[in-house]
GROMACS .gro file of C-alpha atoms in nm:
model
  437
    1MET     CA    1   2.897   1.232  -4.273
    2SER     CA    2   2.833   1.615  -4.277
    3SER     CA    3   2.733   1.803  -3.984
    4GLY     CA    4   2.398   1.865  -4.163
    5GLU     CA    5   2.358   1.534  -4.195
    6SER     CA    6   2.422   1.424  -3.822
    7LYS     CA    7   2.136   1.669  -3.714
    8LEU     CA    8   1.868   1.526  -3.540
    9VAL     CA    9   1.481   1.521  -3.598
   10PHE     CA   10   1.261   1.500  -3.291
   11VAL     CA   11   0.895   1.344  -3.348
   12ALA     CA   12   0.646   1.448  -3.114
   13THR     CA   13   0.311   1.376  -2.972
   14SER     CA   14   0.114   1.550  -2.724
   15ASP     CA   15  -0.013   1.283  -2.497
   16ILE     CA   16  -0.309   1.209  -2.261
   17ALA     CA   17  -0.104   1.442  -2.003
   18GLY     CA   18  -0.110   1.728  -2.240
   19LEU     CA   19   0.290   1.693  -2.267
   20VAL     CA   20   0.494   1.671  -2.552
   21ARG     CA   21   0.699   1.344  -2.544
   22GLY     CA   22   0.873   1.180  -2.864
   23LYS     CA   23   1.186   1.024  -2.996
   24SER     CA   24   1.425   1.156  -3.254
   25PHE     CA   25   1.660   1.035  -3.567
   26PRO     CA   26   1.898   1.153  -3.788
   27VAL     CA   27   1.776   1.432  -4.054
   28SER     CA   28   1.921   1.190  -4.311
   29GLU     CA   29   1.671   0.920  -4.239
   30TRP     CA   30   1.371   1.159  -4.307
   31ASN     CA   31   1.260   0.977  -4.620
   32LYS     CA   32   1.249   0.641  -4.463
   33ARG     CA   33   1.127   0.753  -4.130
   34SER     CA   34   0.837   0.984  -4.243
   35VAL     CA   35   0.691   0.636  -4.389
   36ARG     CA   36   0.762   0.386  -4.105
   37GLY     CA   37   0.825   0.621  -3.809
   38VAL     CA   38   1.021   0.558  -3.509
   39GLY     CA   39   0.938   0.278  -3.242
   40TRP     CA   40   0.710   0.345  -2.955
   41THR     CA   41   0.557   0.166  -2.657
   42PRO     CA   42   0.198   0.130  -2.576
   43THR     CA   43   0.217   0.167  -2.219
   44ASN     CA   44   0.381   0.541  -2.263
   45VAL     CA   45   0.034   0.648  -2.281
   46GLN     CA   46   0.002   0.583  -1.911
   47ILE     CA   47   0.282   0.826  -1.824
   48THR     CA   48   0.125   1.048  -1.621
   49CYS     CA   49   0.216   1.441  -1.590
   50PHE     CA   50   0.416   1.348  -1.246
   51ASP     CA   51   0.629   1.091  -1.448
   52THR     CA   52   0.416   0.801  -1.260
   53ILE     CA   53   0.294   0.521  -1.457
   54ALA     CA   54  -0.082   0.436  -1.430
   55GLU     CA   55  -0.223   0.047  -1.467
   56SER     CA   56  -0.190  -0.009  -1.811
   57PRO     CA   57  -0.367  -0.267  -2.007
   58PHE     CA   58  -0.064  -0.348  -2.229
   59GLY     CA   59   0.206  -0.402  -1.957
   60SER     CA   60   0.554  -0.469  -2.155
   61LEU     CA   61   0.398  -0.581  -2.463
   62GLY     CA   62   0.330  -0.448  -2.822
   63ASP     CA   63   0.511  -0.215  -3.050
   64LEU     CA   64   0.361   0.103  -3.213
   65ALA     CA   65   0.527   0.364  -3.457
   66LEU     CA   66   0.559   0.735  -3.400
   67VAL     CA   67   0.543   0.883  -3.763
   68PRO     CA   68   0.635   1.231  -3.838
   69ASP     CA   69   0.393   1.441  -4.039
   70ALA     CA   70   0.586   1.655  -4.301
   71GLN     CA   71   0.324   1.919  -4.280
   72ALA     CA   72   0.397   1.967  -3.925
   73ARG     CA   73   0.727   2.008  -3.944
   74PHE     CA   74   0.922   2.330  -3.801
   75GLN     CA   75   1.254   2.439  -3.650
   76MET     CA   76   1.313   2.600  -3.282
   77GLY     CA   77   1.607   2.755  -3.139
   78ASP     CA   78   1.863   3.050  -3.253
   79PRO     CA   79   2.046   2.991  -3.572
   80GLY     CA   80   2.335   2.745  -3.561
   81LYS     CA   81   2.159   2.567  -3.255
   82THR     CA   82   1.823   2.481  -3.420
   83LEU     CA   83   1.621   2.150  -3.358
   84ASP     CA   84   1.414   1.996  -3.622
   85VAL     CA   85   1.079   1.920  -3.474
   86ALA     CA   86   0.775   1.735  -3.652
   87LEU     CA   87   0.477   1.633  -3.493
   88GLY     CA   88   0.318   1.309  -3.570
   89ASP     CA   89   0.060   1.044  -3.527
   90ILE     CA   90   0.114   0.711  -3.327
   91GLN     CA   91   0.009   0.419  -3.572
   92SER     CA   92   0.018   0.025  -3.562
   93LEU     CA   93   0.294  -0.162  -3.745
   94GLU     CA   94   0.039  -0.208  -4.008
   95GLY     CA   95   0.001   0.180  -4.036
   96GLU     CA   96  -0.354   0.204  -3.868
   97PRO     CA   97  -0.440   0.503  -3.635
   98TRP     CA   98  -0.356   0.379  -3.279
   99ASP     CA   99  -0.686   0.420  -3.047
  100PHE     CA  100  -0.480   0.599  -2.804
  101CYS     CA  101  -0.327   0.847  -3.026
  102THR     CA  102  -0.465   1.207  -2.920
  103ARG     CA  103  -0.406   1.371  -3.290
  104SER     CA  104  -0.584   1.068  -3.448
  105HIS     CA  105  -0.882   1.136  -3.229
  106ALA     CA  106  -0.903   1.480  -3.356
  107LYS     CA  107  -0.861   1.399  -3.707
  108ARG     CA  108  -1.139   1.161  -3.665
  109ALA     CA  109  -1.368   1.403  -3.511
  110LEU     CA  110  -1.301   1.648  -3.804
  111SER     CA  111  -1.373   1.371  -4.041
  112ALA     CA  112  -1.689   1.322  -3.889
  113LEU     CA  113  -1.810   1.678  -3.892
  114HIS     CA  114  -1.693   1.709  -4.264
  115GLU     CA  115  -1.881   1.363  -4.373
  116LEU     CA  116  -2.214   1.478  -4.188
  117SER     CA  117  -2.221   1.847  -4.263
  118GLY     CA  118  -1.973   1.922  -4.530
  119ALA     CA  119  -1.821   2.162  -4.301
  120THR     CA  120  -1.462   2.236  -4.203
  121VAL     CA  121  -1.348   2.364  -3.872
  122LEU     CA  122  -1.164   2.726  -3.902
  123SER     CA  123  -1.019   2.780  -3.564
  124ALA     CA  124  -0.755   2.920  -3.320
  125PHE     CA  125  -0.661   2.848  -2.963
  126GLU     CA  126  -0.602   3.185  -2.736
  127HIS     CA  127  -0.350   3.114  -2.451
  128GLU     CA  128  -0.291   3.274  -2.128
  129PHE     CA  129   0.032   3.209  -1.905
  130GLN     CA  130   0.226   3.350  -1.641
  131LEU     CA  131   0.598   3.375  -1.562
  132LYS     CA  132   0.718   3.174  -1.264
  133ASP     CA  133   0.890   3.339  -0.969
  134ALA     CA  134   0.891   3.682  -1.154
  135PRO     CA  135   0.885   4.008  -0.978
  136VAL     CA  136   0.543   4.131  -0.983
  137ARG     CA  137   0.460   4.518  -1.097
  138ALA     CA  138   0.173   4.666  -0.898
  139GLY     CA  139  -0.082   4.842  -1.055
  140ASP     CA  140  -0.010   4.702  -1.425
  141SER     CA  141  -0.300   4.490  -1.526
  142PHE     CA  142  -0.292   4.538  -1.910
  143GLY     CA  143  -0.029   4.772  -1.850
  144LEU     CA  144   0.296   4.913  -2.051
  145LYS     CA  145   0.544   4.833  -1.808
  146GLY     CA  146   0.467   4.439  -1.800
  147PHE     CA  147   0.453   4.462  -2.150
  148ARG     CA  148   0.797   4.667  -2.188
  149ASP     CA  149   0.956   4.399  -1.955
  150ALA     CA  150   0.848   4.129  -2.173
  151GLN     CA  151   0.942   4.305  -2.495
  152ALA     CA  152   1.263   4.146  -2.576
  153TRP     CA  153   1.125   3.782  -2.529
  154ALA     CA  154   0.811   3.842  -2.666
  155GLU     CA  155   0.927   3.982  -3.002
  156ALA     CA  156   1.183   3.654  -3.019
  157LEU     CA  157   0.869   3.433  -2.964
  158ILE     CA  158   0.664   3.627  -3.225
  159ALA     CA  159   0.952   3.591  -3.474
  160GLU     CA  160   1.006   3.213  -3.418
  161LEU     CA  161   0.630   3.153  -3.448
  162GLU     CA  162   0.629   3.337  -3.765
  163ARG     CA  163   0.868   3.079  -3.920
  164THR     CA  164   0.589   2.793  -3.839
  165SER     CA  165   0.227   2.742  -3.945
  166CYS     CA  166   0.121   2.909  -3.607
  167LYS     CA  167   0.105   3.278  -3.718
  168PRO     CA  168   0.094   3.514  -3.431
  169ASP     CA  169  -0.230   3.766  -3.398
  170THR     CA  170  -0.171   3.962  -3.076
  171PHE     CA  171   0.023   3.944  -2.762
  172MET     CA  172  -0.065   4.145  -2.439
  173LYS     CA  173   0.029   4.196  -2.059
  174GLU     CA  174  -0.284   4.013  -1.907
  175TYR     CA  175  -0.482   4.133  -1.604
  176GLY     CA  176  -0.290   3.906  -1.363
  177PRO     CA  177   0.038   3.910  -1.194
  178SER     CA  178   0.324   3.852  -1.468
  179GLN     CA  179   0.040   3.714  -1.667
  180TYR     CA  180   0.045   3.748  -2.027
  181GLU     CA  181  -0.191   3.642  -2.335
  182ILE     CA  182  -0.078   3.541  -2.693
  183THR     CA  183  -0.340   3.465  -2.984
  184ASN     CA  184  -0.265   3.331  -3.324
  185LYS     CA  185  -0.448   3.342  -3.651
  186PRO     CA  186  -0.707   3.083  -3.728
  187ALA     CA  187  -0.616   2.766  -3.938
  188ILE     CA  188  -0.794   2.508  -4.095
  189GLY     CA  189  -0.846   2.143  -3.933
  190ILE     CA  190  -0.582   1.988  -3.750
  191THR     CA  191  -0.341   2.245  -3.804
  192SER     CA  192  -0.504   2.464  -3.548
  193ALA     CA  193  -0.465   2.213  -3.263
  194ASP     CA  194  -0.093   2.175  -3.417
  195ASN     CA  195  -0.042   2.516  -3.388
  196ALA     CA  196  -0.125   2.510  -2.975
  197VAL     CA  197   0.124   2.244  -2.924
  198ILE     CA  198   0.398   2.454  -3.125
  199LEU     CA  199   0.282   2.758  -2.938
  200ARG     CA  200   0.340   2.585  -2.616
  201ILE     CA  201   0.677   2.425  -2.740
  202LEU     CA  202   0.809   2.777  -2.841
  203THR     CA  203   0.696   2.982  -2.553
  204ASP     CA  204   0.891   2.731  -2.300
  205ASP     CA  205   1.196   2.717  -2.523
  206VAL     CA  206   1.240   3.103  -2.622
  207LEU     CA  207   1.156   3.242  -2.285
  208ARG     CA  208   1.441   3.017  -2.115
  209ARG     CA  209   1.682   3.147  -2.341
  210PHE     CA  210   1.607   3.483  -2.187
  211GLY     CA  211   1.622   3.331  -1.843
  212VAL     CA  212   1.252   3.342  -1.809
  213ASN     CA  213   1.035   3.042  -1.702
  214SER     CA  214   0.645   3.038  -1.802
  215SER     CA  215   0.381   2.816  -1.670
  216PHE     CA  216   0.060   2.759  -1.856
  217SER     CA  217  -0.085   2.580  -1.545
  218PRO     CA  218  -0.441   2.686  -1.476
  219ILE     CA  219  -0.392   2.847  -1.168
  220LEU     CA  220  -0.055   2.928  -0.979
  221ASP     CA  221  -0.226   3.083  -0.675
  222PRO     CA  222  -0.580   2.950  -0.543
  223ASP     CA  223  -0.649   3.303  -0.422
  224SER     CA  224  -0.533   3.473  -0.763
  225VAL     CA  225  -0.610   3.459  -1.154
  226GLY     CA  226  -0.623   3.165  -1.345
  227ASN     CA  227  -0.509   3.076  -1.716
  228GLY     CA  228  -0.729   2.981  -1.977
  229VAL     CA  229  -0.719   2.846  -2.314
  230HIS     CA  230  -1.000   2.975  -2.534
  231ILE     CA  231  -1.053   2.801  -2.846
  232HIS     CA  232  -1.252   3.012  -3.128
  233PHE     CA  233  -1.424   2.845  -3.379
  234SER     CA  234  -1.599   2.892  -3.714
  235PHE     CA  235  -1.680   2.698  -4.024
  236VAL     CA  236  -1.618   2.689  -4.408
  237ASP     CA  237  -1.720   2.492  -4.683
  238ASP     CA  238  -1.500   2.307  -4.939
  239GLN     CA  239  -1.455   2.627  -5.142
  240THR     CA  240  -1.370   2.814  -4.802
  241ASN     CA  241  -1.725   3.008  -4.825
  242PRO     CA  242  -1.811   3.089  -4.433
  243LEU     CA  243  -2.100   2.879  -4.274
  244THR     CA  244  -2.090   3.002  -3.955
  245HIS     CA  245  -2.297   3.345  -3.976
  246ASP     CA  246  -2.666   3.390  -4.062
  247ALA     CA  247  -2.782   3.770  -4.066
  248ALA     CA  248  -3.159   3.647  -3.997
  249ASP     CA  249  -3.100   3.509  -3.691
  250PRO     CA  250  -3.105   3.733  -3.372
  251HIS     CA  251  -2.754   3.656  -3.262
  252GLY     CA  252  -2.611   3.586  -3.606
  253MET     CA  253  -2.592   3.225  -3.552
  254SER     CA  254  -2.621   2.986  -3.876
  255GLY     CA  255  -2.842   2.655  -3.818
  256LEU     CA  256  -2.515   2.475  -3.835
  257THR     CA  257  -2.357   2.709  -3.574
  258ARG     CA  258  -2.659   2.684  -3.322
  259HIS     CA  259  -2.662   2.274  -3.330
  260PHE     CA  260  -2.282   2.269  -3.298
  261ILE     CA  261  -2.283   2.507  -2.991
  262GLY     CA  262  -2.597   2.299  -2.882
  263GLY     CA  263  -2.413   1.994  -2.886
  264ILE     CA  264  -2.125   2.141  -2.702
  265LEU     CA  265  -2.313   2.259  -2.424
  266LYS     CA  266  -2.555   1.939  -2.377
  267TYR     CA  267  -2.243   1.720  -2.345
  268LEU     CA  268  -2.014   1.961  -2.155
  269ASP     CA  269  -2.042   1.837  -1.839
  270GLN     CA  270  -1.943   1.511  -1.973
  271ILE     CA  271  -1.633   1.638  -2.167
  272MET     CA  272  -1.488   1.860  -1.900
  273ALA     CA  273  -1.273   1.570  -1.774
  274LEU     CA  274  -1.104   1.614  -2.126
  275LEU     CA  275  -1.097   2.028  -2.141
  276ALA     CA  276  -1.001   2.075  -1.765
  277PRO     CA  277  -0.816   1.776  -1.669
  278SER     CA  278  -0.603   1.832  -1.342
  279GLU     CA  279  -0.741   1.898  -0.989
  280ILE     CA  280  -0.657   2.270  -0.978
  281SER     CA  281  -0.840   2.337  -1.331
  282TYR     CA  282  -1.169   2.322  -1.117
  283LEU     CA  283  -1.021   2.625  -0.895
  284ARG     CA  284  -1.022   2.849  -1.230
  285LEU     CA  285  -1.405   2.726  -1.326
  286THR     CA  286  -1.589   2.915  -1.054
  287PRO     CA  287  -1.815   3.202  -1.102
  288HIS     CA  288  -1.671   3.544  -1.123
  289ARG     CA  289  -1.329   3.459  -1.269
  290TRP     CA  290  -1.411   3.512  -1.631
  291SER     CA  291  -1.396   3.161  -1.706
  292ALA     CA  292  -1.678   2.919  -1.697
  293ALA     CA  293  -1.895   2.762  -1.447
  294PHE     CA  294  -2.225   2.689  -1.622
  295ASN     CA  295  -2.332   2.513  -1.950
  296ASN     CA  296  -2.427   2.826  -2.094
  297LEU     CA  297  -2.402   3.062  -2.417
  298GLY     CA  298  -2.299   3.416  -2.384
  299TYR     CA  299  -2.347   3.700  -2.598
  300ARG     CA  300  -2.038   3.890  -2.567
  301ASP     CA  301  -2.022   3.766  -2.212
  302ARG     CA  302  -1.695   3.640  -2.079
  303GLU     CA  303  -1.818   3.450  -1.789
  304ALA     CA  304  -2.018   3.182  -2.053
  305SER     CA  305  -1.876   2.843  -2.135
  306VAL     CA  306  -1.959   2.936  -2.502
  307ARG     CA  307  -1.902   3.314  -2.611
  308ILE     CA  308  -2.031   3.455  -2.936
  309CYS     CA  309  -1.769   3.680  -3.007
  310PRO     CA  310  -1.793   4.055  -3.162
  311VAL     CA  311  -1.704   4.132  -3.522
  312SER     CA  312  -1.533   4.463  -3.603
  313SER     CA  313  -1.689   4.533  -3.960
  314GLN     CA  314  -2.052   4.671  -4.097
  315ASP     CA  315  -1.970   4.479  -4.418
  316SER     CA  316  -2.211   4.187  -4.444
  317GLU     CA  317  -1.928   3.960  -4.628
  318ALA     CA  318  -1.670   4.054  -4.398
  319ILE     CA  319  -1.895   3.983  -4.098
  320ALA     CA  320  -1.989   3.637  -4.226
  321ARG     CA  321  -1.613   3.554  -4.240
  322GLN     CA  322  -1.521   3.722  -3.894
  323TYR     CA  323  -1.823   3.561  -3.715
  324ASN     CA  324  -1.694   3.331  -3.471
  325PHE     CA  325  -1.771   3.168  -3.114
  326GLU     CA  326  -1.513   3.055  -2.840
  327VAL     CA  327  -1.507   2.773  -2.594
  328ARG     CA  328  -1.398   2.922  -2.268
  329ALA     CA  329  -1.389   2.619  -2.031
  330VAL     CA  330  -1.045   2.466  -2.141
  331ASP     CA  331  -0.700   2.496  -1.999
  332ALA     CA  332  -0.368   2.374  -2.112
  333THR     CA  333  -0.329   2.073  -1.877
  334ALA     CA  334  -0.529   1.928  -2.170
  335SER     CA  335  -0.393   1.805  -2.511
  336PRO     CA  336  -0.517   2.041  -2.752
  337TYR     CA  337  -0.595   1.744  -2.973
  338LEU     CA  338  -0.808   1.570  -2.689
  339ALA     CA  339  -0.993   1.917  -2.635
  340TYR     CA  340  -1.037   1.963  -2.984
  341ALA     CA  341  -1.160   1.617  -3.058
  342ALA     CA  342  -1.417   1.626  -2.753
  343LEU     CA  343  -1.580   1.961  -2.886
  344VAL     CA  344  -1.595   1.863  -3.213
  345PHE     CA  345  -1.749   1.535  -3.160
  346ALA     CA  346  -2.000   1.697  -2.916
  347GLY     CA  347  -2.052   1.960  -3.181
  348THR     CA  348  -2.129   1.684  -3.445
  349GLN     CA  349  -2.344   1.511  -3.225
  350GLY     CA  350  -2.535   1.836  -3.205
  351ILE     CA  351  -2.577   1.863  -3.543
  352ARG     CA  352  -2.668   1.544  -3.596
  353ASP     CA  353  -2.962   1.567  -3.356
  354ALA     CA  354  -3.049   1.918  -3.427
  355VAL     CA  355  -2.988   2.022  -3.055
  356GLU     CA  356  -3.086   2.375  -2.978
  357PRO     CA  357  -2.884   2.557  -2.723
  358PRO     CA  358  -3.012   2.756  -2.459
  359SER     CA  359  -3.112   3.126  -2.524
  360PRO     CA  360  -2.797   3.337  -2.499
  361THR     CA  361  -2.740   3.476  -2.142
  362GLU     CA  362  -2.652   3.825  -2.029
  363GLU     CA  363  -2.670   3.764  -1.654
  364ASP     CA  364  -2.509   3.619  -1.342
  365LEU     CA  365  -2.606   3.240  -1.320
  366SER     CA  366  -2.463   3.229  -1.010
  367LEU     CA  367  -2.768   3.407  -0.839
  368LEU     CA  368  -3.014   3.152  -0.956
  369GLY     CA  369  -3.080   2.832  -0.781
  370PRO     CA  370  -3.082   2.464  -0.921
  371GLU     CA  371  -3.442   2.472  -0.986
  372ASP     CA  372  -3.436   2.794  -1.192
  373LEU     CA  373  -3.097   2.663  -1.378
  374ALA     CA  374  -3.263   2.334  -1.456
  375GLU     CA  375  -3.612   2.510  -1.583
  376ARG     CA  376  -3.402   2.697  -1.829
  377GLY     CA  377  -3.159   2.434  -1.952
  378PHE     CA  378  -2.846   2.522  -1.748
  379GLN     CA  379  -2.675   2.315  -1.504
  380ARG     CA  380  -2.345   2.380  -1.276
  381LEU     CA  381  -2.032   2.233  -1.429
  382PRO     CA  382  -1.848   1.944  -1.239
  383GLN     CA  383  -1.680   2.138  -0.953
  384SER     CA  384  -1.402   1.890  -0.939
  385LEU     CA  385  -1.211   1.659  -1.131
  386GLY     CA  386  -1.310   1.367  -0.966
  387ASP     CA  387  -1.704   1.458  -1.040
  388ALA     CA  388  -1.576   1.536  -1.394
  389LEU     CA  389  -1.440   1.185  -1.441
  390GLN     CA  390  -1.778   1.037  -1.306
  391ALA     CA  391  -1.945   1.196  -1.572
  392MET     CA  392  -1.723   1.086  -1.873
  393ASP     CA  393  -1.735   0.741  -1.691
  394LYS     CA  394  -2.123   0.734  -1.730
  395SER     CA  395  -2.143   0.906  -2.050
  396GLU     CA  396  -2.254   0.664  -2.346
  397ALA     CA  397  -2.197   0.967  -2.601
  398VAL     CA  398  -1.843   1.012  -2.513
  399ARG     CA  399  -1.761   0.627  -2.502
  400SER     CA  400  -1.931   0.591  -2.867
  401TRP     CA  401  -1.699   0.886  -2.974
  402PHE     CA  402  -1.371   0.764  -2.810
  403GLY     CA  403  -1.439   0.396  -2.744
  404ASP     CA  404  -1.474   0.241  -2.446
  405ALA     CA  405  -1.092   0.137  -2.440
  406PHE     CA  406  -0.981   0.477  -2.465
  407VAL     CA  407  -1.209   0.599  -2.189
  408ASN     CA  408  -1.105   0.336  -1.944
  409VAL     CA  409  -0.742   0.427  -2.005
  410TYR     CA  410  -0.805   0.789  -1.971
  411LEU     CA  411  -0.976   0.706  -1.629
  412ASP     CA  412  -0.720   0.506  -1.506
  413HIS     CA  413  -0.454   0.765  -1.591
  414LYS     CA  414  -0.638   1.064  -1.421
  415LYS     CA  415  -0.684   0.847  -1.096
  416GLN     CA  416  -0.306   0.775  -1.091
  417GLU     CA  417  -0.226   1.154  -1.150
  418MET     CA  418  -0.466   1.217  -0.835
  419THR     CA  419  -0.254   0.975  -0.598
  420LYS     CA  420   0.039   1.217  -0.648
  421LEU     CA  421  -0.194   1.483  -0.496
  422GLU     CA  422  -0.321   1.312  -0.192
  423GLY     CA  423  -0.285   1.465   0.155
  424LEU     CA  424  -0.166   1.832  -0.023
  425ASP     CA  425  -0.317   2.174   0.047
  426TRP     CA  426  -0.452   2.354  -0.254
  427GLN     CA  427  -0.130   2.581  -0.294
  428GLU     CA  428   0.108   2.272  -0.274
  429LYS     CA  429  -0.109   2.096  -0.565
  430CYS     CA  430  -0.071   2.421  -0.779
  431ASN     CA  431   0.303   2.445  -0.697
  432LEU     CA  432   0.331   2.080  -0.868
  433TYR     CA  433   0.135   2.172  -1.172
  434LYS     CA  434   0.311   2.499  -1.210
  435GLU     CA  435   0.637   2.321  -1.229
  436VAL     CA  436   0.484   2.078  -1.492
  437TYR     CA  437   0.312   2.296  -1.741
   0.00000   0.00000   0.00000
């Protein structure tokens, strides 16, 4: 056997914990394994981010297949030390999507949207992260010095991303201490969520080669900044014509866009446990952190849960293609597939029911009392993971989208994760998540 034939392919799944797990096989077996996959165990779904195992309905029983997707295959690593990776789907031995496969849920959500409206999602995940235990440069928010410190590993990361479907767009030194932001170009359908998984994998891998350790955890210090994931959405038809913009609307939203956003905002409190699924996520989701605290639509407002983004063109056709909105209530403790699925399911429900969003805000909603908020169709989002899980548990909509069995497993998974945090203060909790994500 040649050295090329002895190399391994790692098949990866992004699980409920938002972490990448998987199994490998010799590259010489690709043709066979790309059809039948590699064996996988149902109870793996209950491995928490802290490597404990939540109560499982499967016990030691059952078998599954983790099947690689050739369209989501890429290589990581320096030349001569590369690893072949393929993202995959968890299936039954009969080849059906498994009810607890995160990627399969995202695919189902996208199919439901297309079947209802004829629209396909064009989207991109924007990530913030920080360096762990790195010296902090004072006075360097958005600064050249911090960017220059990062230039070597940043350019290596950009180069490696260029070789995948995750095409980089911008890179910057962010506001916070040792904080950076990387964006990638929009992609169609499931590829966008795949790209979010790829970006997190490669960021960790490339930076480690430079002796630097990254963390995508929602917040590293309770008194400092948070790290968000902003998901940008637009829509195209089957001929890739834009469907998101309507010049006749005061804020540029097509009817499809308005109702999709209306659905997200209507159900946002019920899906927060999927978008921001750690205890420390809710330290970030507070007013005046430029994150999200209310179920509001903002026009160029970085405190809104959903923000209509600016366009940089005066040409009507270019505006229609650039026009997009972003959801800002997400972080990287969430599997990109589950966050994507939850938002697309909610948006599709909004289209189905013609839900109109509240008027876009350009004010500080934290100054309003509960009665004033309710009168205008706003509510404070859950302020703890426990509250978010309770809202999810009671949601008929979420249970109809994901299935009772999935919701119950997810709730058990997160409750087990929370037991690891009992008795800890907030900094201790942040420290645990910092090392995992």
